[in-house]
Amino acid sequence: MTKGRLLTIWIAFAIFAYVSASQDWFTLSMSPEGKTVKLASYDGLTTYSSLSAALMLNFAGILAVAFVGTIGRKITAGVLALSNLGVLIWSTSRIATQDISGLAKQVEQMTGIAAAHGIKDVSVATQANAYWFIAALAITTLINILVLVTERRWPRRTAKTEMPSKDVKAAEPKDSIGIWDSQRR
């Protein structure tokens, strides 16, 4: 796969992961006296604040891979693949267990019940956007690995040659043909 196509796909899935992380992941509701009342919905970036930094690292990595040489691309793609894999495993386990411990203060403010006293009536529903985030991050991780594998086939950057100094003037031609040719430059 070409460098341009791979980077475009990487950008698309990194944006999709960021957008899906900013959508509602969890909906909290209570059932006092048998009636279900929706308390609030929380997005992934609010629930897990470290996701924003991990996702922004992808955008920095895309820029680095686009402009650095072979060794820099390998290092960047490898670090990002490991980072994305770690975030993927961590966020998948958090979403699967519906861990909203980062929202304890907000839940306490809404319900008036401290988390230490045990909130038994609050139910947590996971929205589809959380699973879309997992899918987008998994594909982004695969793209990082694909960059790591295919980057050696990308065209090499050409070294810039030194430009001749403009201070040094060429010797003035003495014959008529040389004078004529110097007029055309």
XYZ file of C-alpha atoms in Angstrom:
185
model
C 0.000 0.000 0.000
C 1.306 3.451 -0.841
C 2.351 5.963 1.762
C -0.381 8.442 0.855
C -3.203 5.898 0.990
C -2.044 4.383 4.252
C -1.686 7.767 5.932
C -5.125 8.820 4.656
C -6.740 5.699 6.096
C -4.850 6.235 9.353
C -6.103 9.834 9.563
C -9.677 8.732 8.846
C -9.726 6.097 11.578
C -7.926 8.339 14.077
C -10.599 10.991 13.503
C -13.333 8.355 13.761
C -11.867 7.105 17.061
C -11.742 10.655 18.428
C -15.302 11.427 17.332
C -16.663 8.185 18.771
C -14.803 8.865 22.035
C -16.535 12.229 22.300
C -20.006 10.693 21.928
C -22.116 9.220 24.745
C -20.761 5.930 26.048
C -22.659 5.411 29.288
C -26.170 6.334 30.358
C -26.910 6.377 34.070
C -30.435 5.855 35.311
C -32.146 5.216 38.636
C -35.370 3.454 39.484
C -36.767 5.172 42.581
C -40.269 3.943 43.457
C -40.382 1.739 40.353
C -40.015 4.547 37.804
C -36.887 4.663 35.671
C -35.323 8.115 35.570
C -32.417 8.908 33.270
C -29.820 10.820 35.265
C -27.191 11.642 32.650
C -25.123 10.414 29.747
C -21.348 10.584 29.696
C -18.939 10.437 26.797
C -15.735 8.456 26.732
C -13.468 11.481 27.082
C -15.259 12.576 30.253
C -15.375 9.095 31.724
C -11.744 8.283 30.936
C -9.806 11.529 30.666
C -6.566 9.835 29.594
C -8.106 8.834 26.248
C -7.725 12.331 24.854
C -3.950 12.301 25.238
C -3.654 8.838 23.717
C -5.770 9.835 20.729
C -3.877 13.090 20.168
C -0.661 11.073 20.149
C -1.949 9.401 16.978
C -2.223 12.724 15.189
C 1.309 13.657 16.217
C 2.480 10.255 15.016
C 0.820 10.726 11.635
C 2.723 13.967 11.147
C 5.978 12.379 12.243
C 5.572 9.369 9.945
C 4.721 11.643 7.030
C 7.897 13.707 7.313
C 10.694 11.709 8.958
C 13.064 9.142 7.505
C 12.991 5.370 7.717
C 14.325 4.935 11.248
C 12.039 7.642 12.601
C 9.027 6.027 10.933
C 9.875 2.637 12.424
C 10.286 4.038 15.911
C 7.147 6.184 15.694
C 4.972 3.427 14.240
C 6.263 0.907 16.800
C 5.669 3.191 19.766
C 2.198 4.100 18.513
C 1.293 0.473 17.870
C 2.243 -0.430 21.444
C 0.504 2.642 22.848
C -2.698 2.022 20.887
C -2.663 -1.652 21.817
C -2.333 -0.757 25.495
C -5.153 1.794 25.300
C -7.266 -0.722 23.372
C -6.840 -3.446 25.997
C -7.365 -1.003 28.879
C -10.459 0.653 27.412
C -11.987 -2.674 26.347
C -11.712 -4.002 29.893
C -13.164 -0.767 31.310
C -16.078 -0.750 28.878
C -16.790 -4.463 29.358
C -17.005 -4.052 33.135
C -18.820 -0.692 32.847
C -16.239 0.889 35.114
C -17.413 4.441 35.730
C -15.287 5.058 38.805
C -14.020 8.270 37.235
C -17.574 9.615 37.409
C -18.036 9.032 41.154
C -18.103 12.747 41.961
C -20.630 13.556 39.235
C -22.864 10.654 40.296
C -22.674 11.808 43.896
C -23.682 15.332 42.892
C -26.633 14.056 40.844
C -27.980 11.540 43.316
C -26.835 12.958 46.629
C -25.557 9.510 47.555
C -21.828 9.084 48.122
C -20.153 6.217 46.319
C -18.744 5.048 49.658
C -22.291 4.416 50.923
C -23.076 2.295 47.899
C -25.334 3.342 45.105
C -27.508 0.333 44.477
C -30.298 1.828 42.443
C -28.144 3.344 39.701
C -27.972 1.284 36.517
C -25.384 1.814 33.816
C -26.125 1.192 30.145
C -23.316 1.076 27.594
C -24.047 2.847 24.327
C -22.938 1.654 20.878
C -20.405 4.498 20.529
C -18.134 2.771 23.042
C -17.968 -0.272 20.797
C -17.405 1.892 17.720
C -14.449 3.433 19.545
C -12.998 -0.014 20.266
C -13.373 -0.979 16.596
C -11.786 2.267 15.361
C -8.879 1.959 17.784
C -8.348 -1.688 16.806
C -8.175 -0.717 13.130
C -5.846 2.186 13.974
C -3.565 -0.259 15.793
C -3.565 -2.562 12.759
C -2.712 0.398 10.540
C 0.221 1.215 12.848
C 1.483 -2.331 12.426
C 0.933 -2.114 8.654
C 2.980 1.112 8.542
C 5.730 -0.638 10.467
C 5.765 -3.529 7.984
C 5.369 -1.631 4.696
C 7.335 1.556 5.320
C 10.551 0.147 3.860
C 8.851 -0.056 0.445
C 7.906 3.604 0.484
C 9.958 5.840 -1.784
C 12.997 7.303 -0.113
C 13.267 10.990 0.394
C 15.776 12.471 -1.999
C 18.695 14.243 -0.465
C 18.875 17.889 -1.331
C 22.017 18.848 -3.140
C 23.898 21.953 -2.305
C 22.913 24.912 -4.432
C 25.771 26.737 -6.156
C 26.628 30.010 -4.536
C 25.288 33.050 -6.313
C 28.308 35.077 -5.237
C 30.610 33.249 -7.620
C 30.067 34.511 -11.139
C 30.964 32.419 -14.123
C 33.815 33.660 -16.214
C 32.630 36.063 -18.907
C 32.891 34.504 -22.353
C 35.232 36.190 -24.785
C 34.048 34.823 -28.125
C 30.811 35.823 -29.894
C 29.114 32.422 -29.534
C 29.828 32.342 -25.775
C 28.443 35.877 -25.395
C 25.329 34.867 -27.330
C 24.795 31.756 -25.128
C 25.256 33.782 -21.920
C 22.434 36.111 -23.014
C 19.947 33.212 -23.043
C 20.472 32.234 -19.376
